[in-house]
GROMACS .gro file of N, CA and C in nm:
model
  276
    1MET      N    1   5.057   9.204   3.933
    1MET     CA    2   4.958   9.204   4.024
    1MET      C    3   5.054   9.070   4.043
    2ALA      N    4   5.084   9.014   4.034
    2ALA     CA    5   5.087   8.869   4.061
    2ALA      C    6   5.265   8.904   4.139
    3ARG      N    7   5.378   8.983   4.060
    3ARG     CA    8   5.503   9.046   4.159
    3ARG      C    9   5.451   9.063   4.299
    4GLU      N   10   5.369   9.155   4.342
    4GLU     CA   11   5.290   9.200   4.394
    4GLU      C   12   5.272   9.093   4.499
    5ILE      N   13   5.163   9.004   4.447
    5ILE     CA   14   5.146   8.956   4.604
    5ILE      C   15   5.276   8.798   4.596
    6ALA      N   16   5.319   8.794   4.501
    6ALA     CA   17   5.484   8.746   4.573
    6ALA      C   18   5.575   8.796   4.660
    7ASN      N   19   5.521   8.898   4.621
    7ASN     CA   20   5.636   8.987   4.729
    7ASN      C   21   5.575   8.982   4.844
    8ARG      N   22   5.506   9.040   4.890
    8ARG     CA   23   5.380   9.056   5.000
    8ARG      C   24   5.408   8.913   5.077
    9VAL      N   25   5.347   8.787   4.995
    9VAL     CA   26   5.300   8.700   5.074
    9VAL      C   27   5.445   8.608   5.132
   10ARG      N   28   5.604   8.641   5.040
   10ARG     CA   29   5.687   8.602   5.092
   10ARG      C   30   5.770   8.702   5.224
   11GLY      N   31   5.704   8.842   5.251
   11GLY     CA   32   5.670   8.957   5.346
   11GLY      C   33   5.729   8.816   5.413
   12LEU      N   34   5.548   8.744   5.461
   12LEU     CA   35   5.512   8.689   5.573
   12LEU      C   36   5.631   8.557   5.668
   13SER      N   37   5.619   8.627   5.811
   13SER     CA   38   5.717   8.555   5.838
   13SER      C   39   5.755   8.389   5.886
   14GLU      N   40   5.627   8.332   5.873
   14GLU     CA   41   5.596   8.159   5.837
   14GLU      C   42   5.618   8.217   5.729
   15VAL      N   43   5.687   8.243   5.585
   15VAL     CA   44   5.664   8.149   5.500
   15VAL      C   45   5.875   8.156   5.432
   16VAL      N   46   5.919   8.033   5.407
   16VAL     CA   47   6.006   8.107   5.347
   16VAL      C   48   6.023   8.102   5.189
   17ASP      N   49   5.944   8.024   5.112
   17ASP     CA   50   5.932   8.060   4.998
   17ASP      C   51   5.795   8.007   4.900
   18LEU      N   52   5.771   8.075   4.784
   18LEU     CA   53   5.681   8.004   4.692
   18LEU      C   54   5.768   7.917   4.652
   19SER      N   55   5.643   7.849   4.623
   19SER     CA   56   5.709   7.723   4.512
   19SER      C   57   5.580   7.719   4.393
   20ALA      N   58   5.650   7.662   4.292
   20ALA     CA   59   5.559   7.675   4.189
   20ALA      C   60   5.480   7.488   4.245
   21GLY      N   61   5.479   7.417   4.262
   21GLY     CA   62   5.430   7.296   4.305
   21GLY      C   63   5.575   7.171   4.226
   22ALA      N   64   5.465   7.047   4.278
   22ALA     CA   65   5.573   6.905   4.144
   22ALA      C   66   5.555   6.928   3.971
   23PHE      N   67   5.510   6.955   4.002
   23PHE     CA   68   5.502   6.989   3.812
   23PHE      C   69   5.487   7.138   3.824
   24ARG      N   70   5.571   7.235   3.867
   24ARG     CA   71   5.625   7.319   3.793
   24ARG      C   72   5.497   7.452   3.770
   25THR      N   73   5.379   7.464   3.751
   25THR     CA   74   5.231   7.511   3.700
   25THR      C   75   5.193   7.599   3.814
   26THR      N   76   5.203   7.633   3.893
   26THR     CA   77   5.149   7.741   4.006
   26THR      C   78   5.261   7.901   3.964
   27ALA      N   79   5.265   7.981   3.813
   27ALA     CA   80   5.367   8.082   3.821
   27ALA      C   81   5.227   8.137   3.696
   28THR      N   82   5.299   8.262   3.700
   28THR     CA   83   5.231   8.347   3.585
   28THR      C   84   5.327   8.427   3.563
   29PHE      N   85   5.331   8.401   3.391
   29PHE     CA   86   5.436   8.414   3.323
   29PHE      C   87   5.404   8.601   3.296
   30THR      N   88   5.503   8.706   3.244
   30THR     CA   89   5.513   8.824   3.237
   30THR      C   90   5.570   8.876   3.106
   31PRO      N   91   5.616   8.984   2.984
   31PRO     CA   92   5.692   8.961   2.902
   31PRO      C   93   5.869   8.934   2.982
   32GLY      N   94   5.935   8.819   2.929
   32GLY     CA   95   6.060   8.794   2.984
   32GLY      C   96   6.082   8.801   3.126
   33ASP      N   97   5.967   8.734   3.200
   33ASP     CA   98   6.018   8.686   3.335
   33ASP      C   99   5.874   8.595   3.374
   34ARG      N  100   5.882   8.534   3.445
   34ARG     CA  101   5.834   8.353   3.492
   34ARG      C  102   5.828   8.404   3.634
   35ILE      N  103   5.683   8.450   3.734
   35ILE     CA  104   5.713   8.452   3.897
   35ILE      C  105   5.625   8.354   3.842
   36GLU      N  106   5.663   8.239   4.001
   36GLU     CA  107   5.701   8.131   4.024
   36GLU      C  108   5.604   8.108   4.142
   37GLY      N  109   5.537   8.006   4.147
   37GLY     CA  110   5.467   8.020   4.282
   37GLY      C  111   5.352   8.123   4.322
   38VAL      N  112   5.302   8.207   4.268
   38VAL     CA  113   5.172   8.283   4.217
   38VAL      C  114   5.111   8.291   4.129
   39SER      N  115   4.965   8.218   4.076
   39SER     CA  116   4.933   8.173   3.963
   39SER      C  117   4.795   8.252   3.892
   40VAL      N  118   4.795   8.387   3.837
   40VAL     CA  119   4.666   8.518   3.854
   40VAL      C  120   4.553   8.392   3.762
   41ARG      N  121   4.473   8.389   3.737
   41ARG     CA  122   4.385   8.318   3.643
   41ARG      C  123   4.279   8.471   3.645
   42GLU      N  124   4.198   8.388   3.539
   42GLU     CA  125   4.062   8.497   3.560
   42GLU      C  126   4.025   8.453   3.702
   43ASN      N  127   3.954   8.417   3.781
   43ASN     CA  128   3.874   8.372   3.877
   43ASN      C  129   3.935   8.343   3.993
   44ALA      N  130   4.038   8.326   3.997
   44ALA     CA  131   4.183   8.237   4.117
   44ALA      C  132   4.247   8.348   4.082
   45VAL      N  133   4.354   8.314   4.252
   45VAL     CA  134   4.454   8.324   4.240
   45VAL      C  135   4.505   8.168   4.314
   46ALA      N  136   4.660   8.204   4.260
   46ALA     CA  137   4.640   8.050   4.327
   46ALA      C  138   4.826   8.057   4.352
   47ILE      N  139   4.838   7.999   4.544
   47ILE     CA  140   4.944   8.069   4.570
   47ILE      C  141   5.014   7.934   4.661
   48GLY      N  142   5.144   7.887   4.541
   48GLY     CA  143   5.230   7.758   4.648
   48GLY      C  144   5.332   7.813   4.750
   49VAL      N  145   5.318   7.795   4.914
   49VAL     CA  146   5.464   7.809   4.975
   49VAL      C  147   5.533   7.677   5.011
   50VAL      N  148   5.562   7.789   5.067
   50VAL     CA  149   5.706   7.663   5.178
   50VAL      C  150   5.643   7.729   5.298
   51LEU      N  151   5.612   7.652   5.408
   51LEU     CA  152   5.638   7.782   5.565
   51LEU      C  153   5.717   7.658   5.651
   52ARG      N  154   5.739   7.744   5.766
   52ARG     CA  155   5.830   7.713   5.873
   52ARG      C  156   5.734   7.657   5.924
   53CYS      N  157   5.815   7.572   6.043
   53CYS     CA  158   5.720   7.497   6.173
   53CYS      C  159   5.704   7.592   6.224
   54GLY      N  160   5.568   7.544   6.269
   54GLY     CA  161   5.492   7.650   6.437
   54GLY      C  162   5.416   7.660   6.436
   55ARG      N  163   5.339   7.751   6.367
   55ARG     CA  164   5.173   7.805   6.359
   55ARG      C  165   5.107   7.719   6.347
   56PRO      N  166   5.027   7.635   6.324
   56PRO     CA  167   4.841   7.595   6.221
   56PRO      C  168   4.878   7.633   6.090
   57ILE      N  169   4.897   7.526   5.972
   57ILE     CA  170   4.929   7.543   5.907
   57ILE      C  171   4.751   7.635   5.853
   58PRO      N  172   4.648   7.540   5.869
   58PRO     CA  173   4.517   7.594   5.824
   58PRO      C  174   4.544   7.780   5.828
   59GLU      N  175   4.566   7.872   6.033
   59GLU     CA  176   4.559   7.930   6.038
   59GLU      C  177   4.691   8.025   5.965
   60VAL      N  178   4.776   7.965   5.912
   60VAL     CA  179   4.871   8.088   5.848
   60VAL      C  180   4.849   8.128   5.699
   61ALA      N  181   4.756   8.004   5.618
   61ALA     CA  182   4.709   7.955   5.485
   61ALA      C  183   4.550   8.095   5.488
   62GLU      N  184   4.506   8.072   5.585
   62GLU     CA  185   4.372   8.217   5.605
   62GLU      C  186   4.468   8.372   5.634
   63GLU      N  187   4.589   8.330   5.734
   63GLU     CA  188   4.624   8.458   5.707
   63GLU      C  189   4.676   8.498   5.530
   64ILE      N  190   4.735   8.419   5.443
   64ILE     CA  191   4.805   8.478   5.363
   64ILE      C  192   4.615   8.475   5.208
   65ARG      N  193   4.566   8.424   5.240
   65ARG     CA  194   4.407   8.483   5.152
   65ARG      C  195   4.336   8.590   5.184
   66ALA      N  196   4.364   8.627   5.360
   66ALA     CA  197   4.343   8.760   5.367
   66ALA      C  198   4.431   8.838   5.336
   67LEU      N  199   4.572   8.815   5.310
   67LEU     CA  200   4.626   8.938   5.248
   67LEU      C  201   4.650   8.979   5.108
   68VAL      N  202   4.625   8.847   5.067
   68VAL     CA  203   4.646   8.856   4.932
   68VAL      C  204   4.509   8.874   4.850
   69ALA      N  205   4.377   8.865   4.926
   69ALA     CA  206   4.202   8.916   4.903
   69ALA      C  207   4.156   9.056   4.868
   70PRO      N  208   4.289   9.173   4.882
   70PRO     CA  209   4.214   9.285   4.839
   70PRO      C  210   4.317   9.300   4.763
   71MET      N  211   4.440   9.201   4.711
   71MET     CA  212   4.431   9.243   4.539
   71MET      C  213   4.403   9.157   4.462
   72ALA      N  214   4.330   9.102   4.449
   72ALA     CA  215   4.283   9.006   4.365
   72ALA      C  216   4.146   9.040   4.387
   73PRO      N  217   4.087   9.178   4.359
   73PRO     CA  218   3.903   9.156   4.396
   73PRO      C  219   3.819   9.103   4.329
   74GLY      N  220   3.733   8.987   4.338
   74GLY     CA  221   3.643   8.920   4.276
   74GLY      C  222   3.718   8.794   4.199
   75ARG      N  223   3.835   8.735   4.323
   75ARG     CA  224   3.834   8.611   4.273
   75ARG      C  225   3.875   8.523   4.388
   76ARG      N  226   3.868   8.431   4.389
   76ARG     CA  227   3.865   8.368   4.473
   76ARG      C  228   4.079   8.335   4.495
   77VAL      N  229   4.145   8.314   4.626
   77VAL     CA  230   4.293   8.270   4.656
   77VAL      C  231   4.248   8.166   4.729
   78ASP      N  232   4.320   8.035   4.621
   78ASP     CA  233   4.399   7.968   4.632
   78ASP      C  234   4.483   7.953   4.774
   79VAL      N  235   4.473   7.845   4.835
   79VAL     CA  236   4.692   7.856   4.903
   79VAL      C  237   4.695   7.735   4.899
   80SER      N  238   4.787   7.716   4.821
   80SER     CA  239   4.889   7.540   4.875
   80SER      C  240   5.029   7.479   4.947
   81VAL      N  241   4.979   7.482   5.075
   81VAL     CA  242   5.107   7.414   5.150
   81VAL      C  243   5.195   7.325   5.038
   82GLU      N  244   5.261   7.408   4.966
   82GLU     CA  245   5.375   7.197   4.915
   82GLU      C  246   5.470   7.168   5.029
   83ASP      N  247   5.530   7.237   5.079
   83ASP     CA  248   5.596   7.198   5.209
   83ASP      C  249   5.662   7.236   5.280
   84VAL      N  250   5.688   7.202   5.467
   84VAL     CA  251   5.724   7.252   5.602
   84VAL      C  252   5.839   7.218   5.564
   85ALA      N  253   5.892   7.397   5.636
   85ALA     CA  254   6.036   7.347   5.670
   85ALA      C  255   6.035   7.370   5.793
   86ALA      N  256   6.164   7.306   5.911
   86ALA     CA  257   6.224   7.376   6.045
   86ALA      C  258   6.324   7.499   5.995
   87ASP      N  259   6.310   7.504   6.073
   87ASP     CA  260   6.382   7.668   6.063
   87ASP      C  261   6.571   7.661   6.147
   88VAL      N  262   6.674   7.681   6.051
   88VAL     CA  263   6.824   7.622   6.101
   88VAL      C  264   6.889   7.613   6.279
   89ALA      N  265   6.784   7.696   6.289
   89ALA     CA  266   6.847   7.734   6.413
   89ALA      C  267   6.757   7.550   6.493
   90ASP      N  268   6.625   7.486   6.449
   90ASP     CA  269   6.595   7.420   6.497
   90ASP      C  270   6.677   7.281   6.477
   91ARG      N  271   6.745   7.276   6.390
   91ARG     CA  272   6.843   7.149   6.373
   91ARG      C  273   6.921   7.116   6.536
   92GLY      N  274   6.952   7.008   6.450
   92GLY     CA  275   7.047   6.964   6.593
   92GLY      C  276   7.189   6.905   6.580
   0.00000   0.00000   0.00000
């Protein structure tokens, strides 16, 4: 589930990447792997993201919640915006 969530969230145009957070705790461990930026718990899924500048952050966070909710039935979906990055084309 964590890998599918990570792949779908990364597919959104506003998402630059996933983030495990300052203390690198937003992650899911699987045999032989660590999926950073998605933490699947019994009652909730936590997602850490780095977003592009542009759309309002609450709007993008709600879009991420709506995308993930069907993949995590019965779990709350928490989205944490860890950073905001300007597009390379925006830099002067």
